[in-house]
PDB file of N, CA and C in Angstrom:
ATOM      1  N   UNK A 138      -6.313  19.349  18.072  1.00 76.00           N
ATOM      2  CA  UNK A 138      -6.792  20.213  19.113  1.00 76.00           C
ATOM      3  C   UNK A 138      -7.325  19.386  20.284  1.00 76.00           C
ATOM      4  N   UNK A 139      -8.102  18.721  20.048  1.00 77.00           N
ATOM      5  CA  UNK A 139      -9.037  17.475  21.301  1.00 77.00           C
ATOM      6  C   UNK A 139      -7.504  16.978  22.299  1.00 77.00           C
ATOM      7  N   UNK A 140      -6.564  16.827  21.118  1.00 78.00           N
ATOM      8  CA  UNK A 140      -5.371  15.757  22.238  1.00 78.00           C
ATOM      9  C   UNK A 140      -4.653  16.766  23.087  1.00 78.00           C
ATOM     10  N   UNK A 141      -4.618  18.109  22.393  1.00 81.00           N
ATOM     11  CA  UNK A 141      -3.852  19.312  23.368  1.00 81.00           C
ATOM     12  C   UNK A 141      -4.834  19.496  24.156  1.00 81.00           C
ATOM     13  N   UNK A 142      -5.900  19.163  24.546  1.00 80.00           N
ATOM     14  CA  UNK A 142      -7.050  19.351  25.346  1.00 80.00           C
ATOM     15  C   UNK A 142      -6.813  18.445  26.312  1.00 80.00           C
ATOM     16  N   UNK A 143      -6.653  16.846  26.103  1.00 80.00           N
ATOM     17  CA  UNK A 143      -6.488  16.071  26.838  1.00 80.00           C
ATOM     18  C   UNK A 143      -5.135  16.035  27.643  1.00 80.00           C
ATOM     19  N   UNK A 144      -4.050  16.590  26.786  1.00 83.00           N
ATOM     20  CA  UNK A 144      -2.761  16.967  27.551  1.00 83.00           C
ATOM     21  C   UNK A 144      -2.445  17.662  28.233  1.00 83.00           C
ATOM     22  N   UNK A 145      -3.119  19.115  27.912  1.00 84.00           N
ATOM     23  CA  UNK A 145      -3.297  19.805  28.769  1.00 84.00           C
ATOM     24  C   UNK A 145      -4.218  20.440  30.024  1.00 84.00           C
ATOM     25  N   UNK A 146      -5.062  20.174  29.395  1.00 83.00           N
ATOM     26  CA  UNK A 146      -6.038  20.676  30.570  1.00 83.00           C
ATOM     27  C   UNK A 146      -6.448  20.266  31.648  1.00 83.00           C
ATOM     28  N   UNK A 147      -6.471  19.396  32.293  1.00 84.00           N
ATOM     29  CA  UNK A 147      -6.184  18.775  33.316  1.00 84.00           C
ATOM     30  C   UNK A 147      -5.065  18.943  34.546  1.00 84.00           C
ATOM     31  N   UNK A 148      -3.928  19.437  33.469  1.00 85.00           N
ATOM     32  CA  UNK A 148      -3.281  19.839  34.406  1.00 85.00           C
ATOM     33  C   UNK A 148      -3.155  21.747  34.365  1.00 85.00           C
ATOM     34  N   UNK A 149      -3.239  22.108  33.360  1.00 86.00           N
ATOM     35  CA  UNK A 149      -3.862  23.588  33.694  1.00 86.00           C
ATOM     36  C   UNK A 149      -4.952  24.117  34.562  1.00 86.00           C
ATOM     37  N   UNK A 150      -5.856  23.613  34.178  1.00 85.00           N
ATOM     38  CA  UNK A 150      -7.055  23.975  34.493  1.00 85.00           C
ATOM     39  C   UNK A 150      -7.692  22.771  35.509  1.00 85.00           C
ATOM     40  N   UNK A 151      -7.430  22.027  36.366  1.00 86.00           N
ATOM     41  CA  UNK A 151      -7.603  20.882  37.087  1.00 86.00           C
ATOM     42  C   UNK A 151      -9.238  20.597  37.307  1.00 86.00           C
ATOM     43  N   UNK A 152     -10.181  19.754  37.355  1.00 86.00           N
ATOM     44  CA  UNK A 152     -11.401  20.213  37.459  1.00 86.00           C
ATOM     45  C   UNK A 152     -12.382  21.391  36.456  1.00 86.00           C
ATOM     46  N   UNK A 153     -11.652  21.693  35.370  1.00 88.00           N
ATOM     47  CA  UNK A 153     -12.604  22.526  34.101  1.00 88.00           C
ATOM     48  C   UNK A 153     -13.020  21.781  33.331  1.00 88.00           C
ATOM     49  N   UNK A 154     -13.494  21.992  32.359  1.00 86.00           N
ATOM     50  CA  UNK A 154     -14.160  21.485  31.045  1.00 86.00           C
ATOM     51  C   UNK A 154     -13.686  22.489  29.777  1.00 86.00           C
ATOM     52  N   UNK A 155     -13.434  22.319  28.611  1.00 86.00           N
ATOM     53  CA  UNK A 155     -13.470  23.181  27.527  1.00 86.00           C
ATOM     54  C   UNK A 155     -13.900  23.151  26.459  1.00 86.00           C
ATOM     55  N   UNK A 156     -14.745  23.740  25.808  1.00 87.00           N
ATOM     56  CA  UNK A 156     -15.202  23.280  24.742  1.00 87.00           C
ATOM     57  C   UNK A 156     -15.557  24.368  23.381  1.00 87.00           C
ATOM     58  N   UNK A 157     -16.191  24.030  22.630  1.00 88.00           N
ATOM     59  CA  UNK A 157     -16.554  25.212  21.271  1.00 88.00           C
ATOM     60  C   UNK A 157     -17.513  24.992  20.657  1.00 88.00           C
ATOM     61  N   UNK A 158     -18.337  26.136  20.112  1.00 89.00           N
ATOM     62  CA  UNK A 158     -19.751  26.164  19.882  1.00 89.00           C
ATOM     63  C   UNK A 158     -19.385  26.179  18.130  1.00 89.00           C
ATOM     64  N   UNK A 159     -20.509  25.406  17.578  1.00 86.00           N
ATOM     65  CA  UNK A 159     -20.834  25.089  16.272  1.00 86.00           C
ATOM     66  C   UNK A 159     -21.997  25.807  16.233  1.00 86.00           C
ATOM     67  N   UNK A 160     -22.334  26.422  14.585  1.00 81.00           N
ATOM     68  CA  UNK A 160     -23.783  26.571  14.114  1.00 81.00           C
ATOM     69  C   UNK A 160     -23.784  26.252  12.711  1.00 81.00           C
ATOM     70  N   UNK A 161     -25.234  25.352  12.685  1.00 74.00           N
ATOM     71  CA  UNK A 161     -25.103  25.207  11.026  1.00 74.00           C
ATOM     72  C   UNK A 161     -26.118  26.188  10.453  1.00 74.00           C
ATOM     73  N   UNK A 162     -26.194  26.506   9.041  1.00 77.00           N
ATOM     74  CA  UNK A 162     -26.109  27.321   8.524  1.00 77.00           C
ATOM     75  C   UNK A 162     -28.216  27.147   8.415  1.00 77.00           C
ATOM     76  N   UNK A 163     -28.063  25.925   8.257  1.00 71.00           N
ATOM     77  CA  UNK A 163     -29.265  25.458   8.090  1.00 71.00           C
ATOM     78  C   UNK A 163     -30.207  25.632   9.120  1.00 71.00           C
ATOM     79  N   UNK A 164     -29.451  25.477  10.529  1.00 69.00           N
ATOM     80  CA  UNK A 164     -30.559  25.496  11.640  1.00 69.00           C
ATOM     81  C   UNK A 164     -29.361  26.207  12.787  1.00 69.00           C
ATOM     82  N   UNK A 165     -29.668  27.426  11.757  1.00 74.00           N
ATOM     83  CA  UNK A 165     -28.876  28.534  12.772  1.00 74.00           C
ATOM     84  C   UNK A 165     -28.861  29.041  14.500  1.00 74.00           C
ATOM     85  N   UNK A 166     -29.815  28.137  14.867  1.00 75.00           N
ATOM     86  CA  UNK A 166     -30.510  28.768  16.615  1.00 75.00           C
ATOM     87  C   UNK A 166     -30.376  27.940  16.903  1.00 75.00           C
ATOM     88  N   UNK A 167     -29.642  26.625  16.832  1.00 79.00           N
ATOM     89  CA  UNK A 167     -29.443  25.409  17.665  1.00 79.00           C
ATOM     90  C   UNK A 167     -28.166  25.273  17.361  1.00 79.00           C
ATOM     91  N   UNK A 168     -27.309  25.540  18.901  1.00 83.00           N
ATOM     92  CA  UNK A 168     -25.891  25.124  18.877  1.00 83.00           C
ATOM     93  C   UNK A 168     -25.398  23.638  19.162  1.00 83.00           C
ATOM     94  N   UNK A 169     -24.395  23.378  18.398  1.00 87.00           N
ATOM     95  CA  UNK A 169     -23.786  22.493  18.948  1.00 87.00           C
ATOM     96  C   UNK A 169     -22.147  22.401  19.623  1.00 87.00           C
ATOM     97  N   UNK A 170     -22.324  21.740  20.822  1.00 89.00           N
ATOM     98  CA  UNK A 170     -20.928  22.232  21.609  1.00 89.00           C
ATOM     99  C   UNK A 170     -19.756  20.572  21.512  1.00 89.00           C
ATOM    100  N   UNK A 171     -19.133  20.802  21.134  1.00 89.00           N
ATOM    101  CA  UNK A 171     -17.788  19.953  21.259  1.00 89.00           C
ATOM    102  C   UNK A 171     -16.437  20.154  22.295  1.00 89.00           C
ATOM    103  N   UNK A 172     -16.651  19.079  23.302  1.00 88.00           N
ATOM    104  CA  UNK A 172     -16.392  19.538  24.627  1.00 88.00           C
ATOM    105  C   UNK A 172     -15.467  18.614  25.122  1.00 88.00           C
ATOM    106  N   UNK A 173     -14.909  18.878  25.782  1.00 88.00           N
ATOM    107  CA  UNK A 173     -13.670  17.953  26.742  1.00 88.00           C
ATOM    108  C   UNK A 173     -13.993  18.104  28.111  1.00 88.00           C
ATOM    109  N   UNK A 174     -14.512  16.988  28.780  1.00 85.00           N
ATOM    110  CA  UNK A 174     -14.499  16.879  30.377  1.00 85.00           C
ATOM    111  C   UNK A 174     -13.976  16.135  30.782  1.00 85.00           C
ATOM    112  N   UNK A 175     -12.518  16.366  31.790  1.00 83.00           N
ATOM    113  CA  UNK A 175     -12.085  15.333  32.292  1.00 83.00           C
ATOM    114  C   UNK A 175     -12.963  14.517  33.164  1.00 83.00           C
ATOM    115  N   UNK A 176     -13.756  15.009  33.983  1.00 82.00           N
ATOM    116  CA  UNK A 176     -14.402  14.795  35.307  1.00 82.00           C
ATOM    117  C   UNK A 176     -15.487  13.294  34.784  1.00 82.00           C
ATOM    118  N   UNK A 177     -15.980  13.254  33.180  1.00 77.00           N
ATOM    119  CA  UNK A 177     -16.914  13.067  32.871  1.00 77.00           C
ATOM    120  C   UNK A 177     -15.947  11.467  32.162  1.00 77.00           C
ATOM    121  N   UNK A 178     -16.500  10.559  33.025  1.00 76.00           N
ATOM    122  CA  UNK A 178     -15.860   8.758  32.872  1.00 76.00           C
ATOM    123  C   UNK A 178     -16.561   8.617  32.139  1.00 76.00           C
ATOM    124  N   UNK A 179     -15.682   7.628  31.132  1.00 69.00           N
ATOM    125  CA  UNK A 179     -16.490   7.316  29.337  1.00 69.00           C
ATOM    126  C   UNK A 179     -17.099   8.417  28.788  1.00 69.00           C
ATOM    127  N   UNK A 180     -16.834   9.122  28.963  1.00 68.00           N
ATOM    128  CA  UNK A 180     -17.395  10.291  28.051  1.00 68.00           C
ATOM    129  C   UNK A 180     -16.858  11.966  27.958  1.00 68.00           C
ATOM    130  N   UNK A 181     -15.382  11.576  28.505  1.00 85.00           N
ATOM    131  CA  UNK A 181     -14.352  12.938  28.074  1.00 85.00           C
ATOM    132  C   UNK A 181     -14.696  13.743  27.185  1.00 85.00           C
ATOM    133  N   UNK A 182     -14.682  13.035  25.892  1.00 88.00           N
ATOM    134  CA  UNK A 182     -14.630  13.829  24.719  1.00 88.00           C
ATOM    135  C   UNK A 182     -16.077  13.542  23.803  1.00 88.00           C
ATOM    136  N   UNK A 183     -16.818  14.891  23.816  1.00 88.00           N
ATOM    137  CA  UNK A 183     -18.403  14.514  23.366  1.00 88.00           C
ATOM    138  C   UNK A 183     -18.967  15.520  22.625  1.00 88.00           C
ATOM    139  N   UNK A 184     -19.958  15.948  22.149  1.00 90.00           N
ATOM    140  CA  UNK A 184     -20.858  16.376  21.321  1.00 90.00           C
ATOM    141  C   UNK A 184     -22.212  16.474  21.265  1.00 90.00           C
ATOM    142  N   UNK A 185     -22.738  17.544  22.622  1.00 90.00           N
ATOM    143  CA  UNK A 185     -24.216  17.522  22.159  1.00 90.00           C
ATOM    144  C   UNK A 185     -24.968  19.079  21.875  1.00 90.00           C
ATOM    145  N   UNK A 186     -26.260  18.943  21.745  1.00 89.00           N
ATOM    146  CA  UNK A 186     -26.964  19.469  20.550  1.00 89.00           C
ATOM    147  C   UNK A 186     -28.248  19.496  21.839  1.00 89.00           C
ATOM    148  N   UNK A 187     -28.757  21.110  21.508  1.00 86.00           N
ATOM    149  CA  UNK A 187     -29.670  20.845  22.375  1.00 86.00           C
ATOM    150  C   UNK A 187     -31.111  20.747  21.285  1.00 86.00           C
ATOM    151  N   UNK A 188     -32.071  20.247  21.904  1.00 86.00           N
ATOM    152  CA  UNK A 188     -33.576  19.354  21.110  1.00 86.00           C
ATOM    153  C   UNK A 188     -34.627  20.375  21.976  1.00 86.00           C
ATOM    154  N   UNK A 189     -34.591  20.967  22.117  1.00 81.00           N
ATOM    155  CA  UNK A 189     -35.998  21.660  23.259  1.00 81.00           C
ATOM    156  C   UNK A 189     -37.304  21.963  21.954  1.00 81.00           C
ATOM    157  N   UNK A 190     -36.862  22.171  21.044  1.00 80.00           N
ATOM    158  CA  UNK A 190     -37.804  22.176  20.290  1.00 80.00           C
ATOM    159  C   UNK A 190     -38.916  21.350  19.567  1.00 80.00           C
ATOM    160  N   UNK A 191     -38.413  19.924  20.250  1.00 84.00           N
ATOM    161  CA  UNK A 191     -39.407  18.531  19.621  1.00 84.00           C
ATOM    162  C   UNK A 191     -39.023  18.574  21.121  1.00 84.00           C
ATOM    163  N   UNK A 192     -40.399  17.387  21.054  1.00 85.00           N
ATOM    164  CA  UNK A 192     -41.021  16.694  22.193  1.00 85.00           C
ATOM    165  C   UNK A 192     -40.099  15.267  22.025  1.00 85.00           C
ATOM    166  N   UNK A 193     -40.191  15.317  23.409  1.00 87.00           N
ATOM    167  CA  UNK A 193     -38.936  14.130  23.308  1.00 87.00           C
ATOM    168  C   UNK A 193     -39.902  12.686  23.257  1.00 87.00           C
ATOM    169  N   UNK A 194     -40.558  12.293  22.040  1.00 91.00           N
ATOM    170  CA  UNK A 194     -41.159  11.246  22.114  1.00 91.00           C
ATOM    171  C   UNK A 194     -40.368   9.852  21.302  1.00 91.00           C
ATOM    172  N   UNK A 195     -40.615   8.729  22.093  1.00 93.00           N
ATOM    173  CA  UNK A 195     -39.498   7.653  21.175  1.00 93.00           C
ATOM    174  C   UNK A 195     -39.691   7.644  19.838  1.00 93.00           C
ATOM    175  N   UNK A 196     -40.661   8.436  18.960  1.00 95.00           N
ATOM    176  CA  UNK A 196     -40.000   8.517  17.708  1.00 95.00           C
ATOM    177  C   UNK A 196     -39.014   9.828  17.394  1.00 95.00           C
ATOM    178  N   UNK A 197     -39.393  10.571  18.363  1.00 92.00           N
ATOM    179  CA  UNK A 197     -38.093  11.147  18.197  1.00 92.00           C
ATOM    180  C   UNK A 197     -36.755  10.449  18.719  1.00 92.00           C
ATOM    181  N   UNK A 198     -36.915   9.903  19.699  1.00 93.00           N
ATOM    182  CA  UNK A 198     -35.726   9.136  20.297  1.00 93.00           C
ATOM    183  C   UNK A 198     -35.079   8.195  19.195  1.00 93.00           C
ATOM    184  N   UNK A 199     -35.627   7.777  18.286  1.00 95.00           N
ATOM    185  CA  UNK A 199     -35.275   6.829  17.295  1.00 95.00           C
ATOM    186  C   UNK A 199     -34.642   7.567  16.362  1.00 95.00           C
ATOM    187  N   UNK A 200     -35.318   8.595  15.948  1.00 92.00           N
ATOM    188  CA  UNK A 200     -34.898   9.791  14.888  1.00 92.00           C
ATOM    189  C   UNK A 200     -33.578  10.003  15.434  1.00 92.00           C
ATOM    190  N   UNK A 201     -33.314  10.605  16.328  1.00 91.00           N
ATOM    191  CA  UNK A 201     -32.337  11.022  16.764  1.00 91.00           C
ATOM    192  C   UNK A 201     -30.809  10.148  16.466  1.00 91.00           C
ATOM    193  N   UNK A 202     -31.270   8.960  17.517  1.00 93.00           N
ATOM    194  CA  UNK A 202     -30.138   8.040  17.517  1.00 93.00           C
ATOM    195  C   UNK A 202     -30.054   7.479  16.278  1.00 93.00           C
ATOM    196  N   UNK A 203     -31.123   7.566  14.943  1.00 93.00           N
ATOM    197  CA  UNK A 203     -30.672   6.926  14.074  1.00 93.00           C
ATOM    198  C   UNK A 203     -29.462   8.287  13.237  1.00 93.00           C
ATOM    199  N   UNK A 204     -29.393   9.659  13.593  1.00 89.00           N
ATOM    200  CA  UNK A 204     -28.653  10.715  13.231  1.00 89.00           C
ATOM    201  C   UNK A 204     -27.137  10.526  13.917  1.00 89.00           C
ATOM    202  N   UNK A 205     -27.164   9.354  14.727  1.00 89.00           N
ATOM    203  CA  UNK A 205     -25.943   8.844  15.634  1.00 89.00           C
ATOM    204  C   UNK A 205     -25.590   9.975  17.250  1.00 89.00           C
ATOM    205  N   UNK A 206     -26.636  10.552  17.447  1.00 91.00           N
ATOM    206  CA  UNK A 206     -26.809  10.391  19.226  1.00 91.00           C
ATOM    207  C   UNK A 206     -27.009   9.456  19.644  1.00 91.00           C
ATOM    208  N   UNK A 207     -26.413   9.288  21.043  1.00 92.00           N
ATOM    209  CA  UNK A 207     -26.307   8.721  22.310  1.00 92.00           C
ATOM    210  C   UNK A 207     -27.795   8.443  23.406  1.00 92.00           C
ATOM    211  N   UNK A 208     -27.383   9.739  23.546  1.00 90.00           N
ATOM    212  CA  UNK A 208     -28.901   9.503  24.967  1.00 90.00           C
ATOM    213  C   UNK A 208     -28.798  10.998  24.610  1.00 90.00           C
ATOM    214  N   UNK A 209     -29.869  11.334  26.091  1.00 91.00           N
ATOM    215  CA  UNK A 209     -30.628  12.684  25.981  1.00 91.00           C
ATOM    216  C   UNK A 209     -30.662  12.734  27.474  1.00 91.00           C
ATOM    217  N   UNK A 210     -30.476  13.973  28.184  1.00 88.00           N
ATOM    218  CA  UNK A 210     -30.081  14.385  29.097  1.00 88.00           C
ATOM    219  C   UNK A 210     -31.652  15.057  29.732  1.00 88.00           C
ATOM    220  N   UNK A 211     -31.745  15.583  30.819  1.00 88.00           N
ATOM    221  CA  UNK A 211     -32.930  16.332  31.117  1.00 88.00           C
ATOM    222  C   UNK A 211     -33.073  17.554  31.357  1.00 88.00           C
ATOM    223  N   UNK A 212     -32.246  17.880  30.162  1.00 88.00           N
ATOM    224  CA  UNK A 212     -31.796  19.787  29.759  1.00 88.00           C
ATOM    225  C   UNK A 212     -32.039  19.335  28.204  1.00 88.00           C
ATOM    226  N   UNK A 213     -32.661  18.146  27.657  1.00 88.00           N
ATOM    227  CA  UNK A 213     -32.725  18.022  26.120  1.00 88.00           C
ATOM    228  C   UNK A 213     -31.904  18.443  25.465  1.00 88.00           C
ATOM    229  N   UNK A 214     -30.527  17.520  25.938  1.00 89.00           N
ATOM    230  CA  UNK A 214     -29.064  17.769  25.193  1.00 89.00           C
ATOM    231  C   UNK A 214     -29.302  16.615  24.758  1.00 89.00           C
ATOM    232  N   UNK A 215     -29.058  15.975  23.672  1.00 92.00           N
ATOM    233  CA  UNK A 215     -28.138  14.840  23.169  1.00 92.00           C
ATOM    234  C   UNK A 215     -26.827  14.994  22.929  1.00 92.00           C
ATOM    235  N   UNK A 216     -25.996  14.100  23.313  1.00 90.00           N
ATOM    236  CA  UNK A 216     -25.057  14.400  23.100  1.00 90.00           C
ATOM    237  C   UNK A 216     -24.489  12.562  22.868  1.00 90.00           C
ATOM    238  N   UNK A 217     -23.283  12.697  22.495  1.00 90.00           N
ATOM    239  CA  UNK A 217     -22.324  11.837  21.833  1.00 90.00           C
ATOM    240  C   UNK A 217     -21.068  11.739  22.079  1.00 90.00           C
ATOM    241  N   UNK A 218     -20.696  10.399  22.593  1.00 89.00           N
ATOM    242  CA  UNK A 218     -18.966  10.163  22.810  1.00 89.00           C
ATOM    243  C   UNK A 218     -18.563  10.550  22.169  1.00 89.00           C
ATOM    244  N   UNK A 219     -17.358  11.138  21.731  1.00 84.00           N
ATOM    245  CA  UNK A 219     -16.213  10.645  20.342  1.00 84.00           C
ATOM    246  C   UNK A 219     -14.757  10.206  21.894  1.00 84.00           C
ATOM    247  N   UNK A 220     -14.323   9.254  21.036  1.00 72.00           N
ATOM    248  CA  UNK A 220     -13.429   8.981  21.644  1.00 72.00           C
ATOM    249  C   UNK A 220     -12.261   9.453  21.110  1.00 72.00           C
ATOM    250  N   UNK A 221     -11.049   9.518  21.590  1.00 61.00           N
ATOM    251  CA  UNK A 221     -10.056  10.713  21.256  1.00 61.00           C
ATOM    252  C   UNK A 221      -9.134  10.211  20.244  1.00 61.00           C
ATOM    253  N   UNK A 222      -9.269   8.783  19.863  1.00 48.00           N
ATOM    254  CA  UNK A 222      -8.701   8.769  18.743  1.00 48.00           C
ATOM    255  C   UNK A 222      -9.683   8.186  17.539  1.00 48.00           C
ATOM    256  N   UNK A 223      -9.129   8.773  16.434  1.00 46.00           N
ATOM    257  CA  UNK A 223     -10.411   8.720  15.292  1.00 46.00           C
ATOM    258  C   UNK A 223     -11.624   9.255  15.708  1.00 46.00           C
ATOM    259  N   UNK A 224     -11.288  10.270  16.153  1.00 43.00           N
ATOM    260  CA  UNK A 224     -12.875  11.151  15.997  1.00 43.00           C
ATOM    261  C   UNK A 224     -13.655  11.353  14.744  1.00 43.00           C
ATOM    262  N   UNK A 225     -12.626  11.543  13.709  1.00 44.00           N
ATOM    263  CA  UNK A 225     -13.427  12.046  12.599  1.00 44.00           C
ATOM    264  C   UNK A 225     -14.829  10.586  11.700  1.00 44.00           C
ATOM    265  N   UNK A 226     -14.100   9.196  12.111  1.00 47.00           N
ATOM    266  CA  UNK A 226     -14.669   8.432  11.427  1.00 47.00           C
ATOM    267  C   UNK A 226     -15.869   8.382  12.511  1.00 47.00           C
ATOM    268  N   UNK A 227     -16.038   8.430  13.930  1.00 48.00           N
ATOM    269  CA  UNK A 227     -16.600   8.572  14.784  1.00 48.00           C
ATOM    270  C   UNK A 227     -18.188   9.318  14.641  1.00 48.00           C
ATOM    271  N   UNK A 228     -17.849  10.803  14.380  1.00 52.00           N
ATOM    272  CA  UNK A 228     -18.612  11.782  14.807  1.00 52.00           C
ATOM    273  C   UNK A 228     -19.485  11.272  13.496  1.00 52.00           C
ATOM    274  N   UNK A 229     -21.156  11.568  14.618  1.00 55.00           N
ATOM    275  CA  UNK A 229     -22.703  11.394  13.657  1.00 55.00           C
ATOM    276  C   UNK A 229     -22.522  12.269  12.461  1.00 55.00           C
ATOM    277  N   UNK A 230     -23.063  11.642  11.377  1.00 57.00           N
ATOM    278  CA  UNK A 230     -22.690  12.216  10.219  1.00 57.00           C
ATOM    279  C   UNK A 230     -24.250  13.658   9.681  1.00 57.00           C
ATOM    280  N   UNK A 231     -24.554  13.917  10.783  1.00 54.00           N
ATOM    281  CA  UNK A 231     -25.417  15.089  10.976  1.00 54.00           C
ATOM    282  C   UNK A 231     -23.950  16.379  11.425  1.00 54.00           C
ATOM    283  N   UNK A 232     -22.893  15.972  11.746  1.00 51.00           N
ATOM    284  CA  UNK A 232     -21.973  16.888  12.545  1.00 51.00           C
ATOM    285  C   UNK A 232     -20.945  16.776  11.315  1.00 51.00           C
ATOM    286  N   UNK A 233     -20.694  15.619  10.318  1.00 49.00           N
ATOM    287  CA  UNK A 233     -19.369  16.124   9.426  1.00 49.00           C
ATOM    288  C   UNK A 233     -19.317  17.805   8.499  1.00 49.00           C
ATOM    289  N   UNK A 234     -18.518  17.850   8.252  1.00 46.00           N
ATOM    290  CA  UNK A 234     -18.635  19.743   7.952  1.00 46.00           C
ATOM    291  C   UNK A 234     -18.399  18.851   6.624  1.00 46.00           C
ATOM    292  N   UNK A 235     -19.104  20.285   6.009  1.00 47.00           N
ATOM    293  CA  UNK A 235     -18.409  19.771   4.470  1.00 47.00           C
ATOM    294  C   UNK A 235     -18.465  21.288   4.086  1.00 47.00           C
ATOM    295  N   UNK A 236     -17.709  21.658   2.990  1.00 46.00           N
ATOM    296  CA  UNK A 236     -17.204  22.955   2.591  1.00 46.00           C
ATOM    297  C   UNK A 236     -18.296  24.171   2.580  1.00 46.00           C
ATOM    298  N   UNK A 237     -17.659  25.494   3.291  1.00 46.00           N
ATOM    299  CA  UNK A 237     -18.353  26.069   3.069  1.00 46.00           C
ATOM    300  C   UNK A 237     -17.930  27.439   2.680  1.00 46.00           C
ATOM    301  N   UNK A 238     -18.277  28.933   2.862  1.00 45.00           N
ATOM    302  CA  UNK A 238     -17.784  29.636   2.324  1.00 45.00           C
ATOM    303  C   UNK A 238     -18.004  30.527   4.135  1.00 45.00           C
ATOM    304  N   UNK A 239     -17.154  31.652   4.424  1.00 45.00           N
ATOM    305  CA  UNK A 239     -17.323  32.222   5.486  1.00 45.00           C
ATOM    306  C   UNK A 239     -17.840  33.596   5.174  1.00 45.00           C
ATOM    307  N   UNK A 240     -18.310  34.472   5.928  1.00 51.00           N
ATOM    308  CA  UNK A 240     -18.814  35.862   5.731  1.00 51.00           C
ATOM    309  C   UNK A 240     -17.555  36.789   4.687  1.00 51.00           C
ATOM    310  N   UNK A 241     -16.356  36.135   4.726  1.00 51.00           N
ATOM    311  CA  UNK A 241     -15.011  36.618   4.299  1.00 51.00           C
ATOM    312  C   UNK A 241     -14.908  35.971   2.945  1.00 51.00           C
ATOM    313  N   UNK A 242     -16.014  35.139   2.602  1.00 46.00           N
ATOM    314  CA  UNK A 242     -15.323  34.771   1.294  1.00 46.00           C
ATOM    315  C   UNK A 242     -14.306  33.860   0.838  1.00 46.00           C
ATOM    316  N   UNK A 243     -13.788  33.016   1.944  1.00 48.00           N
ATOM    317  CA  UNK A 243     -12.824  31.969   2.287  1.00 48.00           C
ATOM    318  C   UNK A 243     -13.343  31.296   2.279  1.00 48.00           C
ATOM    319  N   UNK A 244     -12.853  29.787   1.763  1.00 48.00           N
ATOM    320  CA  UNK A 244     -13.287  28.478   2.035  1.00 48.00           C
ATOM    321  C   UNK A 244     -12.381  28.093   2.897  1.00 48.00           C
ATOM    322  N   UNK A 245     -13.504  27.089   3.811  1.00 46.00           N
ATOM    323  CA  UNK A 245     -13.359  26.607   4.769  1.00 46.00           C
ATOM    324  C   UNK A 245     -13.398  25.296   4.894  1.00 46.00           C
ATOM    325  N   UNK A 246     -12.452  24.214   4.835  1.00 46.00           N
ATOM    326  CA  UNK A 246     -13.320  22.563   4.835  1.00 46.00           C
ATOM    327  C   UNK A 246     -12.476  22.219   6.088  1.00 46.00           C
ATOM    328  N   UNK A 247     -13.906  21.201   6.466  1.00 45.00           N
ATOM    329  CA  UNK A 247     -13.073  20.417   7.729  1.00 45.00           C
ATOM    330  C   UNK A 247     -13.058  19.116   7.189  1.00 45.00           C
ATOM    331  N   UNK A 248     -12.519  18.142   7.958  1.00 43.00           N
ATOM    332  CA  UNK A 248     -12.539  16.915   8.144  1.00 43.00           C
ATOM    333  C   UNK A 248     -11.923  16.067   6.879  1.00 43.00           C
TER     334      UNK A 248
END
């Protein structure tokens, strides 16, 4: 999906962004968005998580990046490169999915 993103959208959509919202089950009121910006140098393809709920103090800053964020924005996003190939070995291992069941009763595994 990320590479039909990179193939296409740019030239569809010239100047957009696209992306898709995550929730974990655990900390249901904090989304996380996985996003494609062309516009956005070294950092096309990323992953952040918004923090408004801790104080952004360097032990949180440590906490964080030791969960494998990047930096922190001044909308208290962290967010995270993935680069477009090997994302999966990439992405902070706070973000790997591991099996779950859906409102339907289906299992679902990623990665």
């Amino acid at each position: 999906m990320l590479a039909s993103w990179a193939e296409h959208l740019p030239v569809q959509a010239p100047g957009d962004w696209v992306g898709f919202k995550l929730w974990a089950s655990r900390d249901w009121g904090r989304t996380m968005i996985v996003a494609f910006e062309p516009s956005e140098t070294n950092r096309e393809f990323h992953v952040a998580i918004q923090d408004r709920d801790h104080e952004q103090t360097p032990e949180r800053a440590a906490e964080m990046r030791a969960r494998g964020w990047q930096n922190v924005d001044g909308h208290r996003r962290w967010r995270t490169k993935l680069p477009e190939a090997d994302t999966r070995r990439r992405m902070p291992p706070s973000l790997r999915a591991k099996p779950c069941l859906t409102g339907r009763s289906k299992r679902i595994t990623f990665g």
